Coordinates of C-alpha atoms and ligand atoms in Angstrom, one line a residue:
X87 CA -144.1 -120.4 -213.3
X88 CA -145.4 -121.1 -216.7
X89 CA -147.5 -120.7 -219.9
X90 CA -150.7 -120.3 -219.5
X91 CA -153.9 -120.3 -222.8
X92 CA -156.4 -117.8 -222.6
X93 CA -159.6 -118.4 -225.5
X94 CA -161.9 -116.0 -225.8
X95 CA -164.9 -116.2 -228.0
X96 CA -166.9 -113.4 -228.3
X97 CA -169.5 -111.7 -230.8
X98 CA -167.4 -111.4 -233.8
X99 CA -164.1 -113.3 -233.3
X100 CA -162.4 -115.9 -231.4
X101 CA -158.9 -114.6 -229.7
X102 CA -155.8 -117.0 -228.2
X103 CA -153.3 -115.3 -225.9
X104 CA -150.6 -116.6 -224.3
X105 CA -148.8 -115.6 -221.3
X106 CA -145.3 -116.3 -219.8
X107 CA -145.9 -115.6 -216.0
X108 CA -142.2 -116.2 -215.4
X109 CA -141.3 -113.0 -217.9
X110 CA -144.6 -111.0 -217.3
X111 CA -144.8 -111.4 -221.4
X112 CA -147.5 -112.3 -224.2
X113 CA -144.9 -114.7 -226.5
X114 CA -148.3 -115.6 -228.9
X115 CA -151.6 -114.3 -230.0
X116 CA -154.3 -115.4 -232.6
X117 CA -157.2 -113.9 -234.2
X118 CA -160.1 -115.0 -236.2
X119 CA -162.6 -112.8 -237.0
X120 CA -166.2 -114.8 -238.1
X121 CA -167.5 -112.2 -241.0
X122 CA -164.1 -112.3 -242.1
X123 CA -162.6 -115.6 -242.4
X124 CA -165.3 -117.3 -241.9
X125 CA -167.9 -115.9 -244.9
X126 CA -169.8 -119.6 -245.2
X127 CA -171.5 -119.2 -242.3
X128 CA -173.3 -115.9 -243.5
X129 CA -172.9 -113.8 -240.3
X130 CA -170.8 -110.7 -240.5
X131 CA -171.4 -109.3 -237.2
X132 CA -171.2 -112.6 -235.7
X133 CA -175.3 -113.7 -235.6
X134 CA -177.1 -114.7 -238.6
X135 CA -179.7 -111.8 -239.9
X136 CA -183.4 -112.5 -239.0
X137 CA -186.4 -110.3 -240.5
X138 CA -187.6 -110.1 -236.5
X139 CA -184.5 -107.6 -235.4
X140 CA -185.7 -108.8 -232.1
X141 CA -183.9 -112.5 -233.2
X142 CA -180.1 -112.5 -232.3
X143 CA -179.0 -116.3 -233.3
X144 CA -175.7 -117.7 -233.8
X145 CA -174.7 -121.2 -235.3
X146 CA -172.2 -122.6 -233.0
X147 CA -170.5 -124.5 -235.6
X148 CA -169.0 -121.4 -236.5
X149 CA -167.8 -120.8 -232.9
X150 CA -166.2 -124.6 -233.4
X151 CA -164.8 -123.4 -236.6
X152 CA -163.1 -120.4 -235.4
X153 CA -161.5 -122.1 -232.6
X154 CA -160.4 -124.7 -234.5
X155 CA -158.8 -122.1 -236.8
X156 CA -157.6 -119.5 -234.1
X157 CA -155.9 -122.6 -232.5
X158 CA -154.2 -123.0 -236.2
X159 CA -152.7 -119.7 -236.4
X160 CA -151.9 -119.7 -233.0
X161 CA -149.3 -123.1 -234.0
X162 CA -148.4 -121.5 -236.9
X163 CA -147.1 -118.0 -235.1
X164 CA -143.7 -120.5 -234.2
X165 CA -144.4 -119.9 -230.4
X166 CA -144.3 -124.2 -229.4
X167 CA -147.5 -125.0 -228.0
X168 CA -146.6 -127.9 -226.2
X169 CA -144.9 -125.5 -223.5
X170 CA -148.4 -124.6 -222.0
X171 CA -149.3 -125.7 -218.6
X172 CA -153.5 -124.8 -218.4
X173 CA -155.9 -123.5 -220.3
X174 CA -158.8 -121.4 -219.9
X175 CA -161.9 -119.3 -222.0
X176 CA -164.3 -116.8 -222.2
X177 CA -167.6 -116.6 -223.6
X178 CA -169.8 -114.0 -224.6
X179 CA -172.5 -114.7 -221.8
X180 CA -176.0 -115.8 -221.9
X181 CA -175.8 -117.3 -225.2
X182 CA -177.1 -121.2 -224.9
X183 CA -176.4 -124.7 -227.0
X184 CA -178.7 -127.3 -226.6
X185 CA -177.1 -130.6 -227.0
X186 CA -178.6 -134.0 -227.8
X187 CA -176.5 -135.9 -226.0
X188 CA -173.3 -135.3 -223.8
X189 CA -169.9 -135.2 -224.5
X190 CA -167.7 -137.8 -225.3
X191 CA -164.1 -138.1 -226.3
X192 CA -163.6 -136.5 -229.8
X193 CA -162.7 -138.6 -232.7
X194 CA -159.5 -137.8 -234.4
X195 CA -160.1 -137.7 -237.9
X196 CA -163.1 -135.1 -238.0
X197 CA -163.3 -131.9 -237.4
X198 CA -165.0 -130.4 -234.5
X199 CA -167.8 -128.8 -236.2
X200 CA -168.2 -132.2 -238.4
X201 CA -168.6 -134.4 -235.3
X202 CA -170.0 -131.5 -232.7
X203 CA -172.5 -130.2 -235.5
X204 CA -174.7 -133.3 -235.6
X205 CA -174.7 -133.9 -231.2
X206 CA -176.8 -130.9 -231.2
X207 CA -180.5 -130.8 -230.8
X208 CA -181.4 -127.0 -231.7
X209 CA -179.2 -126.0 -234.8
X210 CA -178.6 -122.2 -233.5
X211 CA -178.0 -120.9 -230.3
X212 CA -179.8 -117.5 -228.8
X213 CA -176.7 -115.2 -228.0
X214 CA -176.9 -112.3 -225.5
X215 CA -178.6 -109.7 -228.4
X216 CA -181.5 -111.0 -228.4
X217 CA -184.7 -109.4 -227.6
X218 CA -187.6 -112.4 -228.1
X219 CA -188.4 -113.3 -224.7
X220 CA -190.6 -110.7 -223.0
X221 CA -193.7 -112.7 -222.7
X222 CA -191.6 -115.5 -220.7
X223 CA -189.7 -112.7 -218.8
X224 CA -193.0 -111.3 -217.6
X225 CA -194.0 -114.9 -216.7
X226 CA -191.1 -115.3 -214.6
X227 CA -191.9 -111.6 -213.0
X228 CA -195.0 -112.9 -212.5
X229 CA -194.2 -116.0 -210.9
X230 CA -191.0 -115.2 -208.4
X231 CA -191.6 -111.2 -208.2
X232 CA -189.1 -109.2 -206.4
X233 CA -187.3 -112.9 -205.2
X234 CA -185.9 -113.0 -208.6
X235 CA -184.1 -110.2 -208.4
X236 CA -183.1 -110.6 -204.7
X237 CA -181.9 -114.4 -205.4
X238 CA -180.3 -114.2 -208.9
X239 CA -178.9 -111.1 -209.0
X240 CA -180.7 -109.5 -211.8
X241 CA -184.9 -109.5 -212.4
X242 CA -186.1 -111.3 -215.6
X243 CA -184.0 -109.9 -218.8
X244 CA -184.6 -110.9 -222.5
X245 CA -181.2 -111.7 -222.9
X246 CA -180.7 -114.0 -220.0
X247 CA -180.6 -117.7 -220.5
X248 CA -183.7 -118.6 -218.4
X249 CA -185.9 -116.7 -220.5
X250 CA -184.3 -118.1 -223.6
X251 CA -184.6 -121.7 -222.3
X252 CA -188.5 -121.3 -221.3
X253 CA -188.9 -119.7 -225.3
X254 CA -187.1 -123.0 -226.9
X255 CA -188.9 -125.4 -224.5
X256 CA -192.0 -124.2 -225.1
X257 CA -192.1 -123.6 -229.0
X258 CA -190.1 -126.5 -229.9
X259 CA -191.2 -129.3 -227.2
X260 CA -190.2 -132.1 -229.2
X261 CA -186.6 -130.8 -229.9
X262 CA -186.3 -129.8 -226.0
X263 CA -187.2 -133.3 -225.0
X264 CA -184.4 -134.9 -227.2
X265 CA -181.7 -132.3 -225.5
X266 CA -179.7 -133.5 -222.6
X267 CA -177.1 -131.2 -222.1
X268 CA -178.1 -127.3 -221.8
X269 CA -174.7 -125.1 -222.0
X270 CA -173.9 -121.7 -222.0
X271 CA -171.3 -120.4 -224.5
X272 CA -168.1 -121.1 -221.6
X273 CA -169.2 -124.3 -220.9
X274 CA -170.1 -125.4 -224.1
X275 CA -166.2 -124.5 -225.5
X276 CA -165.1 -125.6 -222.2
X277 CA -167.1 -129.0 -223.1
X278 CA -165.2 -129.5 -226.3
X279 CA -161.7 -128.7 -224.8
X280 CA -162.5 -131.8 -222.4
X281 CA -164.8 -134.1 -224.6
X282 CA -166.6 -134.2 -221.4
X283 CA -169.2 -132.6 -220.2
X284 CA -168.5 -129.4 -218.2
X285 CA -169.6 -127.2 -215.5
X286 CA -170.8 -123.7 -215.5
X287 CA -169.0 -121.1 -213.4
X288 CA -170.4 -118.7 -210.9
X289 CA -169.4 -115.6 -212.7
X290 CA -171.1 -116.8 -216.5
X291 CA -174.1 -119.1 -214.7
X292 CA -175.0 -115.8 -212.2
X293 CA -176.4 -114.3 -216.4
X294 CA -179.1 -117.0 -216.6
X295 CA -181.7 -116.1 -214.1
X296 CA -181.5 -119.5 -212.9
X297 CA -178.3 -119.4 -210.3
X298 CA -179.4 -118.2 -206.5
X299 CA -176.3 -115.7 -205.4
X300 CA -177.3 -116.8 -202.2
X301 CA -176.8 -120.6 -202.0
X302 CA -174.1 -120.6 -204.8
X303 CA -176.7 -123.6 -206.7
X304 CA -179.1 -123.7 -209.3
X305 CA -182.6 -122.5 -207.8
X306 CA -185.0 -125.5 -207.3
X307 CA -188.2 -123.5 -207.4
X308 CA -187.0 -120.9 -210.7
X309 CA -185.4 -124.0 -212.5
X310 CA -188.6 -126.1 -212.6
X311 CA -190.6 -123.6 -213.4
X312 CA -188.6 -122.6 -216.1
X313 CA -188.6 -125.9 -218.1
X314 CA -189.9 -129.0 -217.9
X315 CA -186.8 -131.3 -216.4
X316 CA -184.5 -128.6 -216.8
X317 CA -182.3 -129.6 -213.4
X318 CA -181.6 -132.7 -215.2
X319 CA -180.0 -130.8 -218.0
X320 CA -178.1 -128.5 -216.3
X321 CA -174.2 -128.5 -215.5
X322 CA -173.4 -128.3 -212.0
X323 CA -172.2 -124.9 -210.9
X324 CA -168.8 -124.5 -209.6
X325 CA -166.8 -121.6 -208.4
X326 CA -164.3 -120.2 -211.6
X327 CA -161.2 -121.9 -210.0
X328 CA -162.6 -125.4 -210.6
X329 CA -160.2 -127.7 -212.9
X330 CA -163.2 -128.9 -215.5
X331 CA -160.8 -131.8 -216.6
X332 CA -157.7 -132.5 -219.3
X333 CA -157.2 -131.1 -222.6
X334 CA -158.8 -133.9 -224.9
X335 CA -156.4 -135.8 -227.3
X336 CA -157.6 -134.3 -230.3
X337 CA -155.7 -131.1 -229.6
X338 CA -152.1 -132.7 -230.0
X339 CA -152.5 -131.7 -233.5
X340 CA -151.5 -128.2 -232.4
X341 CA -148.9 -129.4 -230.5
X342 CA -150.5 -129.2 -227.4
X343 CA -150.1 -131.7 -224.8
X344 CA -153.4 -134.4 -224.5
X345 CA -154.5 -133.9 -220.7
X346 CA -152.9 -130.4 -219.2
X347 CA -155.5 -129.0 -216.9
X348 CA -158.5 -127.5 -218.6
X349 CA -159.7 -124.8 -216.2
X350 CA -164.0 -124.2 -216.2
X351 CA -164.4 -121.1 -218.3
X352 CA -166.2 -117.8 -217.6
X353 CA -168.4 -115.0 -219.3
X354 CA -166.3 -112.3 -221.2
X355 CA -167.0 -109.8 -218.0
X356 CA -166.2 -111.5 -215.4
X357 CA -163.4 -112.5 -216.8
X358 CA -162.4 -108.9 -218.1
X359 CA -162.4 -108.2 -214.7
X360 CA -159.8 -110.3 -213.5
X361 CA -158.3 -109.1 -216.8
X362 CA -158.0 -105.4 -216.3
X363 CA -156.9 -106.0 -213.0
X364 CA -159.8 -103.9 -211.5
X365 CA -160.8 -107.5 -209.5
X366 CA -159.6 -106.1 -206.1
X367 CA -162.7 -103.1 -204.7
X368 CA -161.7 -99.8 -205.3
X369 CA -161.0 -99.9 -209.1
X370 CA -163.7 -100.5 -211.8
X371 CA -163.7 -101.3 -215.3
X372 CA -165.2 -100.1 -218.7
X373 CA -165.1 -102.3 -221.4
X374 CA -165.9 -100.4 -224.9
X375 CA -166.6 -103.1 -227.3
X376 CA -169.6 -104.3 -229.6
X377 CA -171.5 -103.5 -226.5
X378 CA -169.7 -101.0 -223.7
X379 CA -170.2 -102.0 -220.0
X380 CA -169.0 -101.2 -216.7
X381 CA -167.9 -103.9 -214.1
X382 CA -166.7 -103.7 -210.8
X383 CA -166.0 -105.5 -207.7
X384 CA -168.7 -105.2 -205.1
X385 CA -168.1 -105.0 -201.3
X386 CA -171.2 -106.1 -200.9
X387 CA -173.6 -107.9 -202.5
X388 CA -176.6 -105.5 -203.6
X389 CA -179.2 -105.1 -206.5
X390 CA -179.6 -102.1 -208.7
X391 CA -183.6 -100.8 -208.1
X392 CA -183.8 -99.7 -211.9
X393 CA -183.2 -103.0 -212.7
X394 CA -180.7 -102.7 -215.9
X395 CA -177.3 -103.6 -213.5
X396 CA -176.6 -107.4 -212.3
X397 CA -175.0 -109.1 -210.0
X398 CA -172.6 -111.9 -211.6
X399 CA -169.5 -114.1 -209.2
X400 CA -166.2 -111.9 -209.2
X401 CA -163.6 -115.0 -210.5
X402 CA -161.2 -113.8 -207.7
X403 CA -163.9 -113.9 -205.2
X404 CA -167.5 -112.5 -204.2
X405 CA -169.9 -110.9 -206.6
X406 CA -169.0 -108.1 -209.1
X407 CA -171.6 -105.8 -211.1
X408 CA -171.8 -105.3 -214.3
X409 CA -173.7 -103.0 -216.9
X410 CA -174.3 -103.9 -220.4
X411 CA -175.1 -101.1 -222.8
X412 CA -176.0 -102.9 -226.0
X413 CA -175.2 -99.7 -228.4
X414 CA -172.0 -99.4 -227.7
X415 CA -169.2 -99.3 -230.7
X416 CA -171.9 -100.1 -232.9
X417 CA -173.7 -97.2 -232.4
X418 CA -170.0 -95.0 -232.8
X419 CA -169.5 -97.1 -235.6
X420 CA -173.1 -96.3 -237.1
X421 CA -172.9 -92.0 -236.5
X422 CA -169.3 -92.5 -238.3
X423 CA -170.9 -94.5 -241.4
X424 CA -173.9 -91.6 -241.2
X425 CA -171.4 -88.9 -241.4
X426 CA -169.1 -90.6 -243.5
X427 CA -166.2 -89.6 -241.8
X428 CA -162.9 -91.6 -240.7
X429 CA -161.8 -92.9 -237.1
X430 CA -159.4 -90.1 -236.9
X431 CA -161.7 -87.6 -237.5
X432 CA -164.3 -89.3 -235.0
X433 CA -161.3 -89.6 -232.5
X434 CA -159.5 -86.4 -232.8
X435 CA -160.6 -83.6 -235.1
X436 CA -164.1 -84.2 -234.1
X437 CA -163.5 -83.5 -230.5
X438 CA -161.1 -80.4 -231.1
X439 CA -163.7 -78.3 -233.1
X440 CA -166.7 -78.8 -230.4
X441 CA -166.2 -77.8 -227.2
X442 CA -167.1 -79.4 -223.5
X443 CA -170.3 -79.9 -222.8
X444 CA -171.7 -79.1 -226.9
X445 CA -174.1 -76.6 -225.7
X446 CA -176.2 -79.5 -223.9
X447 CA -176.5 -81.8 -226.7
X448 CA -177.2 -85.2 -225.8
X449 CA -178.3 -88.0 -228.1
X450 CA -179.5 -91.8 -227.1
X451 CA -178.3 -93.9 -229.6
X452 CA -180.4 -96.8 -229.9
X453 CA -179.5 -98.4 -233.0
X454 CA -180.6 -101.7 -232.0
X455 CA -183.1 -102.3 -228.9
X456 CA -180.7 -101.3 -225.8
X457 CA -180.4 -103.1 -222.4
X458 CA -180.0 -99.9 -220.0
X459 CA -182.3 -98.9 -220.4
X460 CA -184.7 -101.3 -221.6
X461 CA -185.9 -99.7 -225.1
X462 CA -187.4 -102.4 -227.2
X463 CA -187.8 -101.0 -230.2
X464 CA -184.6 -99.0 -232.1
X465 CA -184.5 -95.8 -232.6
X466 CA -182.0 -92.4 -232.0
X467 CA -183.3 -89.7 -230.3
X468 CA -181.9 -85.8 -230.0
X469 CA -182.7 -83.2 -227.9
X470 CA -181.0 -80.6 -230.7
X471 CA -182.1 -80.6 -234.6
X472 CA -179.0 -78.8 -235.5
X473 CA -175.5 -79.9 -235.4
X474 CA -171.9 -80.0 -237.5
X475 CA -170.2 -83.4 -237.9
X476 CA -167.7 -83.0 -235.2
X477 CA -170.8 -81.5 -232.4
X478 CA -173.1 -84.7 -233.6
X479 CA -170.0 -86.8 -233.0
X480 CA -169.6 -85.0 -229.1
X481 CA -173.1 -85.5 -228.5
X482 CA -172.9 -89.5 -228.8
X483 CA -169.5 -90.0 -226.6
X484 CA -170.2 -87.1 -224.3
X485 CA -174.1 -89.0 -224.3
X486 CA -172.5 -92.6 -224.3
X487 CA -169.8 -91.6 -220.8
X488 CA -173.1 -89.8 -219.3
X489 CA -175.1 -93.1 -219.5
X490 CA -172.1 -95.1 -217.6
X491 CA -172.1 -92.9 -215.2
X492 CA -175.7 -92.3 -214.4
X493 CA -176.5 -96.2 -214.7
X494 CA -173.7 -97.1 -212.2
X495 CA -174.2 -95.0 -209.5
X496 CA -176.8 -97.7 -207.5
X497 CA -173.3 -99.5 -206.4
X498 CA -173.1 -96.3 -204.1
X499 CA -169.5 -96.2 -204.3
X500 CA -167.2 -93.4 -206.0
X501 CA -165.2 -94.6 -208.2
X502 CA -161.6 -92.8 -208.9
X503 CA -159.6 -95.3 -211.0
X504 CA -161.0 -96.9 -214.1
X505 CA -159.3 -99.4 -216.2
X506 CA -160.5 -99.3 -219.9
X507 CA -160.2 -101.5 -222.6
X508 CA -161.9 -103.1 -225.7
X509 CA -161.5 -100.8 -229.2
X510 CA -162.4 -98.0 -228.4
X511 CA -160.3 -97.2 -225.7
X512 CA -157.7 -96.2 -228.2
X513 CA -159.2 -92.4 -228.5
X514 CA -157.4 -90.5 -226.6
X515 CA -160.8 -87.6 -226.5
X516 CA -162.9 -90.5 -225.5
X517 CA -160.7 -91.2 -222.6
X518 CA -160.5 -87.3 -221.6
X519 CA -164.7 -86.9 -222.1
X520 CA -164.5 -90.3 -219.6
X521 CA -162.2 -88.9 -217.2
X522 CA -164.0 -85.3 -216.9
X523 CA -167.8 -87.3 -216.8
X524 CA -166.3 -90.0 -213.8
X525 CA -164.3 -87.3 -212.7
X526 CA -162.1 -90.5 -212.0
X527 CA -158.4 -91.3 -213.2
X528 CA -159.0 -93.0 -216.3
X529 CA -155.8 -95.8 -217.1
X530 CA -155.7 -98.2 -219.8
X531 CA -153.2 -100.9 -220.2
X532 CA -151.1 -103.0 -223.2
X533 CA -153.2 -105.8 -223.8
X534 CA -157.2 -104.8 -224.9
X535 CA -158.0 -108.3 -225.3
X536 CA -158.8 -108.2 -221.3
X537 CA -161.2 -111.4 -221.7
X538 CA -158.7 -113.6 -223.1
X539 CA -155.7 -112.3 -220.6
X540 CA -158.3 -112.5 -217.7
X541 CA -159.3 -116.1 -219.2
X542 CA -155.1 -116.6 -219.1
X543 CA -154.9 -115.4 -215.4
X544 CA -157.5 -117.3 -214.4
X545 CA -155.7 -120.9 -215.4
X546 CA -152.5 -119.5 -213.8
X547 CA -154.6 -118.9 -210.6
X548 CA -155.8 -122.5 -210.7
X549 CA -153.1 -124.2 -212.2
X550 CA -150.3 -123.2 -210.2
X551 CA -152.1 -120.9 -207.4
X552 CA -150.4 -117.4 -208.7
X553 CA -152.6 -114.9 -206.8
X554 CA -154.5 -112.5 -209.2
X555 CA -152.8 -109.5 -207.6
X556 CA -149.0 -110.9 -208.9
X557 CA -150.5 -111.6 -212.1
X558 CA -152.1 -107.9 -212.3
X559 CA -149.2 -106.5 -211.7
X560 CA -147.3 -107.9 -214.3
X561 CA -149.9 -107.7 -216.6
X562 CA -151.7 -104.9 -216.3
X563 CA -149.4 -101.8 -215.3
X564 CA -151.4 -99.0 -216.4
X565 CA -149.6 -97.7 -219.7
X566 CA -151.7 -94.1 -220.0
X567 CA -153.1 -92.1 -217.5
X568 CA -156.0 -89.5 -218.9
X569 CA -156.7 -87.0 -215.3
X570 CA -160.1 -85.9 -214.9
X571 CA -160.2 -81.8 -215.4
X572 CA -162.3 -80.7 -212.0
X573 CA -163.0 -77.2 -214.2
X574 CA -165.2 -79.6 -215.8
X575 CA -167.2 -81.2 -213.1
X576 CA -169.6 -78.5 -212.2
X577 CA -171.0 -78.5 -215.9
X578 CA -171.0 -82.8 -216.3
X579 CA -173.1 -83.2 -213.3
X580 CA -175.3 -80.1 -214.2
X581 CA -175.8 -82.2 -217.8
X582 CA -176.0 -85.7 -215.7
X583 CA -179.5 -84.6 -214.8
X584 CA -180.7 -83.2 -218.1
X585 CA -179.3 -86.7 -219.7
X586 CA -181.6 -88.7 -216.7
X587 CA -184.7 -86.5 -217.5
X588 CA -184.1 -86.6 -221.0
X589 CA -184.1 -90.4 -221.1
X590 CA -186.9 -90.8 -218.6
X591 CA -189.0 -88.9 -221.0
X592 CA -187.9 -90.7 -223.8
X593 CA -189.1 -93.8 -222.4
X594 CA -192.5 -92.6 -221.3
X595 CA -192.6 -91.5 -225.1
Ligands
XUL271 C1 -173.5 -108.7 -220.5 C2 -173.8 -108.9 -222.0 C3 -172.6 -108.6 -222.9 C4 -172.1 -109.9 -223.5 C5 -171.2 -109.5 -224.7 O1 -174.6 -108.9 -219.8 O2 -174.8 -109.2 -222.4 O3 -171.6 -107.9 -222.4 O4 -171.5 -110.7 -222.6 O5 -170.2 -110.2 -225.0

């Protein structure tokens, strides 16, 4: 039993937990928000602002930056990092860095974004908002048809890395002929941990329309015609207990030991997963962040017919499914802004002066072009013109927990326990609307950083073989317990259907 790292680097911030596994305890935790402490790179939600809203591009210097100072705090917190044992990350998925060469062992004296910056053959990286490939997704349609799906998990999606790999390749030939390395955000970080090149894990490399679920490799026939020599420039792909190497020397300047094992990292899903503790079938997840999206173990592995729901590798085994809703807290966070009203007003009051079910309201929030469905262009849409603060307010969560459910039924399988987490799971009326929509036990528990703690787990479960179940329940005993109110079922699957039809016909529009 030990201490174990967790990293996560998302949209906005990069996060360090650590766990004692002996003491079921979190002695340290870091956090560095990009818009925040890191104003120089000009991105305050985390991706530099384009005229094309279709454009979502990050500079990972900034990523390099914020780890470098998360890592910082982390020392500076008094908990003695030498006492760690592993290490492991998250990455917001499908983002990709194109490197010019491969790793090698860092140099002391430099920072990482000083000596990382300049090994880099494409200056930003495409993260998971971005909208820019259709022409290459239809391409890939085109080319592969239904096998796409079938084989990778998912059909051709904008945000994917493919997609985003065949765009760079093709506008920018020269550039793409100078990079050796392709990584995603996990492998890249995972990279720099090692000053070595690593691999990519099954659950982050089953988000690049590149990986066959069925072999467990990189696609021959997809991969070539994807890029010219793209095989070459791939990391192998390696299931999400794979040691990717040591801890490079240049990290004893935290106080961490040079060569502790470095497990291979993971997307921030999968690894939530593991993290909520809803890895085992039976329980799912809802993660209610930048984005909100639903995850869940499968029993077996299947593909959603709409489309919008993949198929990614569960870290503690098999596949998992996850759905990504793009407007998630930013479109809460944008109603609150239009209303100009506080969080306790949008969590509470709001919800105590409307009633269930807000005399069929529904709203589809598409602030920026959403994944599920697949709206392209922004845009809200109402099926009411009139509403007070606290019924406009309703409308988007009761909307919002109608969407999760509707978009992950193709799994087939009822759900009645659903660990939450990210932000938002703090309102207790969210939880409640949740609870009644899923008509499922709704549970969240302490930590809400579930990427970094499943990031944690997951170098526990490698380093020194602690089954995920143990380190769930240590970890992630569910601290409240919102019951679904059956009065309210009748009505939530009478508005289920008027949500579908509503959304169809807004999409036809
Ligand atoms: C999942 C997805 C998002 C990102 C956000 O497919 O695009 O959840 O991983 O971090």
């Amino acid at each position: 039993m030990g201490f174990h790292l967790g990293i996560d680097v998302s949209t906005q911030s990069v996060k360090c937990i650590v766990i004692d596994t002996e003491n079921g305890t979190v002695p340290a935790e870091s956090s560095v928000n990009f818009g925040r402490d890191l104003p120089s790179y000009h991105a305050p939600d985390g991706f530099r602002p384009n005229a094309d809203p279709r454009i979502k591009q990050a500079d990972p210097r900034m990523w390099l930056d914020g780890l470098e100072l998360a890592l910082e705090q982390l020392s500076a917190s008094g908990f003695d990092l030498a006492r760690i044992d592993g290490i492991s990350g998250s990455g917001q998925q499908h983002g990709s860095v194109y490197c010019r060469e491969e790793f090698s062992p860092l140099r002391p004296g430099r920072s990482l974004a000083e000596q990382i910056g300049p090994r880099l053959s494409r200056p930003v990286a495409p993260i998971w908002m971005d909208r820019s490939t259709a022409t290459e997704c239809r391409e890939l349609d085109a080319a592969f048809g239904d096998r796409l799906q079938r084989d990778t998990g998912s059909p051709a999606i904008e945000r994917f890395t493919g997609p985003q790999i065949r765009k760079f390749a093709r506008e920018e030939p020269k550039a793409w002929r100078r990079t050796r390395r392709v990584h995603l955000v996990s492998s890249f970080l995972c990279s720099v941990l090692c000053g070595s090149d690593a691999p990519i894990d099954f659950g982050d490399g089953a988000g690049m329309n590149l990986l066959n679920l069925q072999t467990l490799q990189w696609d021959p026939a997809i991969v070539e015609f994807t890029a010219p020599d793209l095989m070459a420039k791939l990391p192998p792909a390696v299931p999400s207990a794979t040691v990717a190497g040591g801890l490079d020397g240049w990290f004893r300047r935290f106080g961490l030991r040079p060569g502790i094992p470095v497990v291979v990292w993971s997307g921030d899903n999968p690894n939530s997963l593991v993290g909520t503790g809803a890895a085992t079938p039976g329980l799912a997840g809802i993660s209610l962040g930048t984005s909100d999206t639903f995850f869940a173990p499968m029993r077996v592995f299947k593909t959603d017919p709409q489309g919008c729901g993949h198929v990614f590798g569960n870290p503690a085994g098999g596949f998992m499914s996850l759905i990504c809703f793009t407007n998630g807290s930013l479109a809460r966070e944008a109603i609150r802004r239009e209303l100009a009203v506080n969080w306790e007003f949008f969590d509470r009051d709001a919800l105590e002066q409307s009633s269930t079910g807000n005399g069929g309201r529904l709203m589809l929030p598409y602030f920026e072009p959403e994944s599920t469905p697949p709206v392209p262009r922004p845009g809200v849409r109402r099926n009411y013109t009139q509403a007070t603060p606290a019924e406009e307010i309703r409308a988007i969560l009761e909307s919002q927990a109608l969407s999760l459910r509707l978009h992950s039924s193709w799994q087939g399988e009822r759900f009645r326990r659903i660990r939450l987490t990210g932000g938002a799971s703090k309102s207790t009326g969210f939880r409640q609307i949740l609870a009644d929509v899923f008509q499922a036990q709704i549970e969240t528990i302490q930590v809400t950083n579930s990427a970094g703690l499943g990031a944690a787990f997951r170098a526990a479960n490698a380093v020194e073989q602690i089954s995920f179940e143990r380190l769930s329940d240590r970890f992630c005993r569910p601290q409240e317990i919102t019951h679904p109110d059956p009065a309210n079922a009748e009505l939530y699957q009478e508005m289920l259907k008027q949500f579908r039809d509503f959304e169809a016909a807004a999409q036809q529009a």
